[in-house]
Amino acid sequence: GQNIDQPTEMTATEGAIVQINCTYQTSGFNGLFWYQQHAGEAPTFLSYNVLDGLEEKGRFSSFLSRSKGYSYLLLKELQMKDSASYLCAVMDSNYQLIWGAGTKLIIKP
Amino acid sequence: SAVISQKPSRDICQRGTSLTIQCQVDSQVTMMFWYRQQPGQSLTLIATANQGSEATYESGFVIDKFPISRPNLTFSTLTVSNMSPEDSSIYLCSVPRGAGDINEQFFGPGTRLTVL
């Protein structure tokens, strides 16, 4: 079956760095997405990786290793507004998104 | 990015009744997706709504329970029929938006449904 694993919850301090990991097993691979979802709101797109390596976008970076079925989202200079759930999703061979359960990130002052 | 609206934004319904959720997109799209997100869980795809043909349902979801309409390329409805408390969830519509090789999905604001 298809499976996406990510930690349920993480806590970090304002101004620090946090890395949220995601491992996946899917039938085919057409890219990995990270979405941010604030409580009570819809998910919003953060990043997309289809080739191995690191993609940097401001304070957020996303890394992919296809051979390991592994990705991480790196958040730098954490701000209180970064408190949210972070969803990892993989697009399979049918171009369908398979979603992880999300990682709830709690930022403390 | 696409602008997607949903109606209603939230509702509280009685067991056994039905609710129709509307999704409107500001541009024409071929596919629209309907998701459910139960409390504390990730998104689960209910069905893909295709204009001019029957919706494609995922395992565990059936047309009698979740009938979908797609009358044109900018609009779709999802009906949650004969509701039970287990149907309490956030229902989201989304559309893919290609940008080069990226097939990113944009989400509507969601409909928060509570069934008593």
mmCIF file with all atom_site columns, N, CA and C in Angstrom, chain B residues 21-24 28-30 32 34 49-53 68-78:
data_model
loop_
_atom_site.group_PDB
_atom_site.id
_atom_site.type_symbol
_atom_site.label_atom_id
_atom_site.label_alt_id
_atom_site.label_comp_id
_atom_site.label_asym_id
_atom_site.label_entity_id
_atom_site.label_seq_id
_atom_site.pdbx_PDB_ins_code
_atom_site.Cartn_x
_atom_site.Cartn_y
_atom_site.Cartn_z
_atom_site.occupancy
_atom_site.B_iso_or_equiv
_atom_site.pdbx_formal_charge
_atom_site.auth_seq_id
_atom_site.auth_comp_id
_atom_site.auth_asym_id
_atom_site.auth_atom_id
_atom_site.pdbx_PDB_model_num
ATOM 1  N N  . ILE B 1 21 ? -22.691 21.131 -0.815  1.00 0.00 ? 21 ILE B N  1
ATOM 2  C CA . ILE B 1 21 ? -21.592 22.084 -0.725  1.00 0.00 ? 21 ILE B CA 1
ATOM 3  C C  . ILE B 1 21 ? -21.231 22.532 -2.140  1.00 0.00 ? 21 ILE B C  1
ATOM 4  N N  . GLN B 1 22 ? -21.090 23.840 -2.313  1.00 0.00 ? 22 GLN B N  1
ATOM 5  C CA . GLN B 1 22 ? -20.773 24.389 -3.624  1.00 0.00 ? 22 GLN B CA 1
ATOM 6  C C  . GLN B 1 22 ? -19.317 24.833 -3.683  1.00 0.00 ? 22 GLN B C  1
ATOM 7  N N  . CYS B 1 23 ? -18.714 24.655 -4.836  1.00 0.00 ? 23 CYS B N  1
ATOM 8  C CA . CYS B 1 23 ? -17.333 25.091 -5.065  1.00 0.00 ? 23 CYS B CA 1
ATOM 9  C C  . CYS B 1 23 ? -17.277 25.853 -6.379  1.00 0.00 ? 23 CYS B C  1
ATOM 10 N N  . GLN B 1 24 ? -16.792 27.083 -6.306  1.00 0.00 ? 24 GLN B N  1
ATOM 11 C CA . GLN B 1 24 ? -16.716 27.947 -7.479  1.00 0.00 ? 24 GLN B CA 1
ATOM 12 C C  . GLN B 1 24 ? -15.268 28.364 -7.700  1.00 0.00 ? 24 GLN B C  1
ATOM 13 N N  . GLN B 1 28 ? -11.546 28.365 -15.728 1.00 0.00 ? 28 GLN B N  1
ATOM 14 C CA . GLN B 1 28 ? -11.960 27.033 -16.152 1.00 0.00 ? 28 GLN B CA 1
ATOM 15 C C  . GLN B 1 28 ? -10.882 26.001 -15.839 1.00 0.00 ? 28 GLN B C  1
ATOM 16 N N  . VAL B 1 29 ? -11.287 24.916 -15.259 1.00 0.00 ? 29 VAL B N  1
ATOM 17 C CA . VAL B 1 29 ? -10.374 23.825 -14.926 1.00 0.00 ? 29 VAL B CA 1
ATOM 18 C C  . VAL B 1 29 ? -11.000 22.515 -15.340 1.00 0.00 ? 29 VAL B C  1
ATOM 19 N N  . THR B 1 30 ? -10.164 21.590 -15.766 1.00 0.00 ? 30 THR B N  1
ATOM 20 C CA . THR B 1 30 ? -10.684 20.298 -16.219 1.00 0.00 ? 30 THR B CA 1
ATOM 21 C C  . THR B 1 30 ? -11.112 19.447 -15.036 1.00 0.00 ? 30 THR B C  1
ATOM 22 N N  . MET B 1 32 ? -11.652 18.848 -10.814 1.00 0.00 ? 32 MET B N  1
ATOM 23 C CA . MET B 1 32 ? -11.826 19.395 -9.475  1.00 0.00 ? 32 MET B CA 1
ATOM 24 C C  . MET B 1 32 ? -11.850 18.217 -8.509  1.00 0.00 ? 32 MET B C  1
ATOM 25 N N  . TRP B 1 34 ? -12.541 16.681 -4.570  1.00 0.00 ? 34 TRP B N  1
ATOM 26 C CA . TRP B 1 34 ? -13.224 16.861 -3.290  1.00 0.00 ? 34 TRP B CA 1
ATOM 27 C C  . TRP B 1 34 ? -12.513 16.018 -2.244  1.00 0.00 ? 34 TRP B C  1
ATOM 28 N N  . ALA B 1 49 ? -13.994 15.224 -9.747  1.00 0.00 ? 49 ALA B N  1
ATOM 29 C CA . ALA B 1 49 ? -15.159 15.652 -10.521 1.00 0.00 ? 49 ALA B CA 1
ATOM 30 C C  . ALA B 1 49 ? -14.705 16.096 -11.895 1.00 0.00 ? 49 ALA B C  1
ATOM 31 N N  . ASN B 1 50 ? -15.184 15.411 -12.922 1.00 0.00 ? 50 ASN B N  1
ATOM 32 C CA . ASN B 1 50 ? -14.814 15.715 -14.300 1.00 0.00 ? 50 ASN B CA 1
ATOM 33 C C  . ASN B 1 50 ? -16.013 16.326 -15.005 1.00 0.00 ? 50 ASN B C  1
ATOM 34 N N  . GLN B 1 51 ? -15.779 17.374 -15.745 1.00 0.00 ? 51 GLN B N  1
ATOM 35 C CA . GLN B 1 51 ? -16.878 18.011 -16.467 1.00 0.00 ? 51 GLN B CA 1
ATOM 36 C C  . GLN B 1 51 ? -17.341 17.130 -17.618 1.00 0.00 ? 51 GLN B C  1
ATOM 37 N N  . GLY B 1 52 ? -18.634 16.867 -17.673 1.00 0.00 ? 52 GLY B N  1
ATOM 38 C CA . GLY B 1 52 ? -19.206 16.097 -18.768 1.00 0.00 ? 52 GLY B CA 1
ATOM 39 C C  . GLY B 1 52 ? -19.163 14.591 -18.581 1.00 0.00 ? 52 GLY B C  1
ATOM 40 N N  . SER B 1 53 ? -18.710 14.135 -17.436 1.00 0.00 ? 53 SER B N  1
ATOM 41 C CA . SER B 1 53 ? -18.702 12.697 -17.185 1.00 0.00 ? 53 SER B CA 1
ATOM 42 C C  . SER B 1 53 ? -18.935 12.441 -15.705 1.00 0.00 ? 53 SER B C  1
ATOM 43 N N  . ILE B 1 68 ? -22.058 13.949 -6.731  1.00 0.00 ? 68 ILE B N  1
ATOM 44 C CA . ILE B 1 68 ? -21.305 15.116 -7.183  1.00 0.00 ? 68 ILE B CA 1
ATOM 45 C C  . ILE B 1 68 ? -21.879 15.588 -8.507  1.00 0.00 ? 68 ILE B C  1
ATOM 46 N N  . SER B 1 69 ? -21.972 16.896 -8.647  1.00 0.00 ? 69 SER B N  1
ATOM 47 C CA . SER B 1 69 ? -22.343 17.460 -9.940  1.00 0.00 ? 69 SER B CA 1
ATOM 48 C C  . SER B 1 69 ? -21.201 18.322 -10.456 1.00 0.00 ? 69 SER B C  1
ATOM 49 N N  . ARG B 1 70 ? -21.096 18.401 -11.776 1.00 0.00 ? 70 ARG B N  1
ATOM 50 C CA . ARG B 1 70 ? -20.050 19.230 -12.403 1.00 0.00 ? 70 ARG B CA 1
ATOM 51 C C  . ARG B 1 70 ? -20.643 19.785 -13.694 1.00 0.00 ? 70 ARG B C  1
ATOM 52 N N  . PRO B 1 71 ? -21.519 20.786 -13.567 1.00 0.00 ? 71 PRO B N  1
ATOM 53 C CA . PRO B 1 71 ? -22.246 21.263 -14.745 1.00 0.00 ? 71 PRO B CA 1
ATOM 54 C C  . PRO B 1 71 ? -21.401 22.056 -15.730 1.00 0.00 ? 71 PRO B C  1
ATOM 55 N N  . ASN B 1 72 ? -20.294 22.637 -15.258 1.00 0.00 ? 72 ASN B N  1
ATOM 56 C CA . ASN B 1 72 ? -19.415 23.390 -16.161 1.00 0.00 ? 72 ASN B CA 1
ATOM 57 C C  . ASN B 1 72 ? -17.991 23.367 -15.620 1.00 0.00 ? 72 ASN B C  1
ATOM 58 N N  . LEU B 1 73 ? -17.093 24.085 -16.283 1.00 0.00 ? 73 LEU B N  1
ATOM 59 C CA . LEU B 1 73 ? -15.670 23.992 -15.954 1.00 0.00 ? 73 LEU B CA 1
ATOM 60 C C  . LEU B 1 73 ? -15.255 24.861 -14.779 1.00 0.00 ? 73 LEU B C  1
ATOM 61 N N  . THR B 1 74 ? -16.196 25.601 -14.175 1.00 0.00 ? 74 THR B N  1
ATOM 62 C CA . THR B 1 74 ? -15.839 26.459 -13.048 1.00 0.00 ? 74 THR B CA 1
ATOM 63 C C  . THR B 1 74 ? -16.610 26.129 -11.777 1.00 0.00 ? 74 THR B C  1
ATOM 64 N N  . PHE B 1 75 ? -17.450 25.120 -11.797 1.00 0.00 ? 75 PHE B N  1
ATOM 65 C CA . PHE B 1 75 ? -18.370 24.898 -10.674 1.00 0.00 ? 75 PHE B CA 1
ATOM 66 C C  . PHE B 1 75 ? -18.581 23.410 -10.418 1.00 0.00 ? 75 PHE B C  1
ATOM 67 N N  . SER B 1 76 ? -18.722 23.061 -9.139  1.00 0.00 ? 76 SER B N  1
ATOM 68 C CA . SER B 1 76 ? -19.045 21.692 -8.766  1.00 0.00 ? 76 SER B CA 1
ATOM 69 C C  . SER B 1 76 ? -19.784 21.714 -7.431  1.00 0.00 ? 76 SER B C  1
ATOM 70 N N  . THR B 1 77 ? -20.580 20.680 -7.200  1.00 0.00 ? 77 THR B N  1
ATOM 71 C CA . THR B 1 77 ? -21.212 20.506 -5.900  1.00 0.00 ? 77 THR B CA 1
ATOM 72 C C  . THR B 1 77 ? -20.954 19.099 -5.389  1.00 0.00 ? 77 THR B C  1
ATOM 73 N N  . LEU B 1 78 ? -20.847 18.998 -4.083  1.00 0.00 ? 78 LEU B N  1
ATOM 74 C CA . LEU B 1 78 ? -20.747 17.718 -3.381  1.00 0.00 ? 78 LEU B CA 1
ATOM 75 C C  . LEU B 1 78 ? -21.888 17.667 -2.385  1.00 0.00 ? 78 LEU B C  1
#
